[in-house]
Amino acid sequence: MKALIVIRETSSAWLRTFFSNDHPAMIRICNKPMLEYWVDFSVLAGCTSLRIILEEPDSRIEDYFENGELWGMDISYGYTMPDDSLEVILKKNSAYTASASLLAMDGFFFIHYRQDQKYNALIQPDDVSQTLARCESGSIQYICPQTDSKSPPAMDKPPVTDKMKFPSLSPLKDFDHLLEISMRVLSTEQPHYVLPGYGTERNVTIGSNVEINRTTQVIPPVILGSNVRLLNQTVIGPHAVIGNNVIVDTGTSIEKSVIMDNSYLGKGLRVHEKFVDGNMIFSPRLKEKLVVKDGFVLSSIKASLPFSPVRTVFNAAGGLVLGVLQFIPFIILFSIRKLQNDWHVQHKSFFIDSRGKKKTFPVIKKNKNTVAGRLFTFLSLDKFPLFGAVVLGRLKLMGNLLLESTPANDRRLSDFKEYLPGAYSYSEGEGLTPETPESDIAERFHAANRSFFRDICMLAKTITR
Amino acid sequence: MNFHTEDNGVTIIKMPERFDSSMTENFKETIKSLCDQELINIVIDMSGVAYIDSSGLGAVVGALRRIREKNGDVKTACLHKQVQSVFQITRCYRLIEIYDDVQAAVSSFDTAREKG
C-alpha cells in the first residue's frame, strides 16, 4: 500500500501568523513535527512508499525526511494548486498512484495512533474505497486501485483483534487545538508515540545535552528537548514542553505551556498557558500575540552566519572602484540634467535583507528624451548612490532586485529567505523587466544558486549589457 | 525539441535534455506558431530534461502568459527531481500545473472541457 499526504495551505496558514519561520506541517507537537506523526502512522498502516503533496513546498521538509530511508519507506514530494480536489491530485500523481491501494491523508489534523498497533490489519483485502477517519479539518481515506478494483490490495496483514480500532483525528484549526493536543500527548499519550529523547520516569522525556540546575523543580508531565539549560530556581511543569536550544533563566516558571526551539526566557518570568517562540509570546486563550523587544526578557537564539572575508572585501572593493569610475560622469551629467530641469529624485524605503530590515535610497528618475538622460541611463549612473551602501556592506554589488518596502513585498519576503539585494540585480543581468513573473523566477533562481564566481560572471554580464 | 498534436487537440512538446538560453528562442517560436494555428492546449513533456535554468523557466512562464491570454493552458509533465527542485525554488509550481504522466496531463484538458 502507498500513502499520499496532502497538506492544504488554507487549513494550515493560521500557523504562519505566529510560527512564520517554519512550514505549518513542521509545527512541533511535543518536540516532534506534526508531519512526522503522519509519516509514522503511514509506516504502522503498512505503507511502503509515501508522497507528500504541498501547496507551499519547503526545502526544509525535504531536508528533514529526505528519501524516507530513516523510516524504511520511499518518500517523494509533489505540488498542488490551492483549488485542486483530491481527485485532481490523484490524477496529477497518476504515475505514483496507479495500480496501488492508497491511504490518502488530506487536510490538517492530528492522528491519535498507538505505536504498538499494526493498522494495516484494519484494512481488509475486500475493502472498497472508503473514508476511514474524519474530523472537521480533514480525513483519511482508503482508495482502491483504479485499474482493477476487484483485486485485493497486496498486503501482509496481522490478525484483527477486538481491541483494534482506527485512530481518531483531532482537528488542528487554531491555537486552542494546538495547545489542547500538545497537552493531551504530553499528559496521557506520551507512550503512544516515538518522541525525541529518553524517558527517565513516567511522563518525563528528556533530550540530549540537557543541563538542569539542582535547585530546578521538574514537575511531570514534562518534555525537554536537546541542548536545554534550566538555571537556578526554575520550575518546569506540570504540563510543559520545552523545545531544543532553549535557556530558561533564574526563577522562571513554565506551566501548561509550549516553548519552541531556539528561545531564551529571561529571569523571574511566569509563563502559563502560552506559546513562546523566540521573542514572541502567544496566549491561545486571549488570542493575543506579544513581541518582546527587550532581549533580556525573551529573545531568539540564532546560529551565526559564517563570515566570508574574501567576498566582503571583494564586494566593498568592487563598490569603491565602480563608485570612483562613475564619480566624474555622474557629476557632469547631474549638472547638465539639473541645468535642464531634468533632475527628479525620490527617496524610497527598500528591504535590504530577508528579515525585513529597511533602508532608504534615492531613486533617480530616468529620462530617455534628452541626450544627457539617455547617457545617464546608458552608463547606469542611477546606481551611483547605491555604491556607498555597497562599500559599507549593506548591499551586495550583485544581488537581488531591491524590493520596495510595501506590504506585498513584505509577504513576498516571508518565503524568500535567499533574498540578498544588490546594486545590480539578476533581472538586469538577464535583461528582464522588473516585477514580472519571469523576473521573479530569475531572482529566485539566481539567489538559490548564488556563488562568488557566478555573481562575478553575472556582474560582468550586467555591466556589459 | 519536437511536438505533435493528439486527437483531442492537445499538443505535446517534448523538450530536450538541456532547456536553457540556447533553447528559448526555438521554444518561443514553436509556441508562437502553435498560437497562430489556435493550438492553445499544450503539455510540455519534461521527461528528457535533465537541466533547466532561469531562461528556460522564463520561456515556459512567458508561453503560459501568451497561451492564457488566448484562453488556453500549458501544463507540464514528467519532471525529474532536479527540475522539480528548480520549480520549487522559483515557485513556478504556483503558476503552472505539474503532472506525473503525459497522458494524465493530456486527458486533464478533456476533464476541464467537460466541467467548463
Coordinates of C-alpha atoms in Angstrom, one line a residue, chain A residues 59-233:
Chain A
S59 CA 13.1 22.6 1.2
R60 CA 13.3 22.1 5.0
I61 CA 10.7 19.4 4.8
E62 CA 12.7 17.5 2.2
D63 CA 15.9 18.1 4.2
Y64 CA 14.1 16.5 7.2
F65 CA 12.5 13.5 5.6
E66 CA 14.9 13.2 2.7
N67 CA 14.1 10.0 0.7
G68 CA 12.5 8.3 3.7
E69 CA 15.3 5.8 4.4
L70 CA 15.1 6.6 8.1
W71 CA 11.5 5.5 8.2
G72 CA 12.1 2.4 5.9
M73 CA 10.0 3.7 3.1
D74 CA 10.4 5.7 -0.1
I75 CA 9.3 9.3 0.3
S76 CA 8.8 11.6 -2.7
Y77 CA 7.3 15.1 -3.0
G78 CA 4.8 16.8 -5.2
Y79 CA 2.9 20.0 -5.5
T80 CA -0.7 21.0 -5.8
M81 CA -2.7 24.1 -6.6
P82 CA -4.9 25.6 -3.9
D83 CA -8.2 24.6 -5.6
D84 CA -7.2 21.0 -6.6
S85 CA -9.6 18.4 -5.3
L86 CA -8.2 15.0 -4.1
E87 CA -9.4 13.6 -7.4
V88 CA -7.3 16.1 -9.4
I89 CA -4.3 15.5 -7.1
L90 CA -4.6 11.7 -7.8
K91 CA -4.7 12.4 -11.5
K92 CA -1.6 14.7 -11.3
N93 CA 0.2 11.9 -9.4
S94 CA -1.1 9.1 -11.6
A95 CA 2.3 7.5 -12.1
Y96 CA 2.6 7.2 -8.3
T97 CA -0.9 6.2 -7.5
A98 CA -1.6 3.8 -10.4
S99 CA -2.4 0.2 -9.6
A100 CA -1.8 0.6 -5.9
S101 CA -4.1 0.7 -3.0
L102 CA -3.7 4.1 -1.3
L103 CA -4.0 5.6 2.1
A104 CA -4.8 9.3 1.4
M105 CA -4.5 11.8 4.3
D106 CA -5.9 15.1 3.3
G107 CA -6.2 18.2 5.4
F108 CA -4.6 19.4 8.6
F109 CA -5.2 17.4 11.7
F110 CA -3.5 15.3 14.4
I111 CA -3.7 11.5 14.3
H112 CA -4.1 9.8 17.7
Y113 CA -2.5 6.4 16.9
R114 CA -0.6 3.9 19.1
Q115 CA 2.8 2.8 18.1
D116 CA 2.1 -0.8 19.3
Q117 CA -0.7 -1.4 16.8
K118 CA -0.5 -2.6 13.2
Y119 CA -3.2 -0.6 11.5
N120 CA -2.9 -2.5 8.1
A121 CA -5.0 -5.2 9.8
L122 CA -7.9 -2.9 9.8
I123 CA -8.0 -2.5 6.1
Q124 CA -9.5 -5.7 4.7
P125 CA -8.5 -7.2 1.3
D126 CA -12.0 -6.9 0.0
D127 CA -12.5 -3.3 1.2
V128 CA -13.8 -0.8 -1.2
S129 CA -12.7 2.9 -1.3
Q130 CA -13.9 4.5 1.9
T131 CA -13.3 7.1 4.5
L132 CA -11.5 5.5 7.4
A133 CA -11.4 8.5 9.8
R134 CA -12.6 12.1 9.6
C135 CA -12.6 15.3 11.5
E136 CA -13.7 18.8 10.7
S137 CA -10.3 19.7 9.2
G138 CA -9.6 16.6 7.1
S139 CA -9.9 12.9 6.6
I140 CA -8.0 9.6 6.0
Q141 CA -9.3 7.7 3.0
Y142 CA -8.6 4.2 1.7
I143 CA -8.6 4.3 -2.1
C144 CA -8.7 1.0 -4.1
P145 CA -6.5 0.7 -7.2
Q146 CA -8.3 2.1 -10.2
T147 CA -7.1 -0.4 -12.7
D148 CA -8.7 -3.5 -11.2
S149 CA -11.0 -2.6 -8.3
K150 CA -11.8 -6.3 -7.6
S151 CA -8.3 -7.4 -6.9
P152 CA -7.4 -7.3 -3.3
P153 CA -4.6 -4.9 -2.2
A154 CA -1.5 -7.0 -1.7
M155 CA -0.7 -6.5 2.0
D156 CA 0.8 -8.7 4.6
K157 CA -1.8 -8.4 7.4
P158 CA -1.6 -9.3 11.1
P159 CA -4.8 -10.7 12.5
V160 CA -7.5 -8.2 13.6
T161 CA -8.3 -8.2 17.3
D162 CA -11.4 -6.7 19.0
K163 CA -9.3 -4.1 20.8
M164 CA -8.1 -2.7 17.5
K165 CA -9.7 0.4 16.1
F166 CA -8.8 3.0 13.6
P167 CA -7.2 6.1 15.1
S168 CA -9.2 9.2 15.9
L169 CA -8.4 12.5 14.4
S170 CA -8.3 15.9 16.2
P171 CA -8.8 19.0 14.1
L172 CA -5.9 21.5 14.0
K173 CA -7.7 24.7 13.3
D174 CA -6.4 27.2 15.8
F175 CA -4.0 27.6 18.8
D176 CA -6.6 26.3 21.2
H177 CA -6.5 23.0 19.3
L178 CA -2.7 23.0 19.2
L179 CA -2.3 23.6 22.9
E180 CA -5.0 21.0 23.7
I181 CA -3.4 18.4 21.5
S182 CA 0.1 19.2 22.9
M183 CA -1.2 18.8 26.5
R184 CA -3.1 15.6 25.6
V185 CA 0.0 14.0 24.1
L186 CA 2.2 15.2 27.0
S187 CA 0.0 14.0 29.8
T188 CA -1.7 10.9 28.5
E189 CA -0.3 9.8 25.2
Q190 CA 3.5 10.0 25.5
P191 CA 3.9 6.2 25.4
H192 CA 1.8 6.0 22.2
Y193 CA 4.4 7.8 20.0
V194 CA 8.1 7.7 19.4
L195 CA 9.2 11.0 20.8
P196 CA 12.7 12.5 20.6
G197 CA 14.6 11.9 23.8
Y198 CA 14.6 9.3 26.5
G199 CA 12.2 8.7 29.4
T200 CA 13.7 9.0 32.9
E201 CA 10.5 8.5 34.7
R202 CA 6.8 8.3 33.8
N203 CA 5.7 11.3 31.7
V204 CA 9.1 12.9 31.6
T205 CA 11.1 12.8 28.3
I206 CA 14.5 14.4 28.1
G207 CA 16.6 15.1 25.1
S208 CA 20.4 15.1 24.9
N209 CA 22.8 17.7 26.4
V210 CA 20.3 19.0 29.0
E211 CA 21.6 21.0 32.0
I212 CA 19.3 21.0 35.0
N213 CA 20.3 23.1 38.0
R214 CA 20.0 21.2 41.3
T215 CA 17.5 23.9 42.5
T216 CA 15.3 23.4 39.5
Q217 CA 11.9 21.7 40.0
V218 CA 10.7 19.4 37.2
I219 CA 7.1 18.5 37.7
P220 CA 5.7 15.9 35.3
P221 CA 4.3 15.7 32.7
V222 CA 7.2 17.4 31.0
I223 CA 9.2 17.1 27.8
L224 CA 12.6 18.7 27.5
G225 CA 14.3 19.0 24.1
S226 CA 18.1 18.8 23.4
N227 CA 20.6 21.5 24.4
V228 CA 18.3 22.9 27.1
R229 CA 19.6 24.8 30.1
L230 CA 17.4 25.3 33.2
L231 CA 19.1 27.7 35.6
N232 CA 18.6 28.3 39.3
Q233 CA 15.2 28.2 40.9

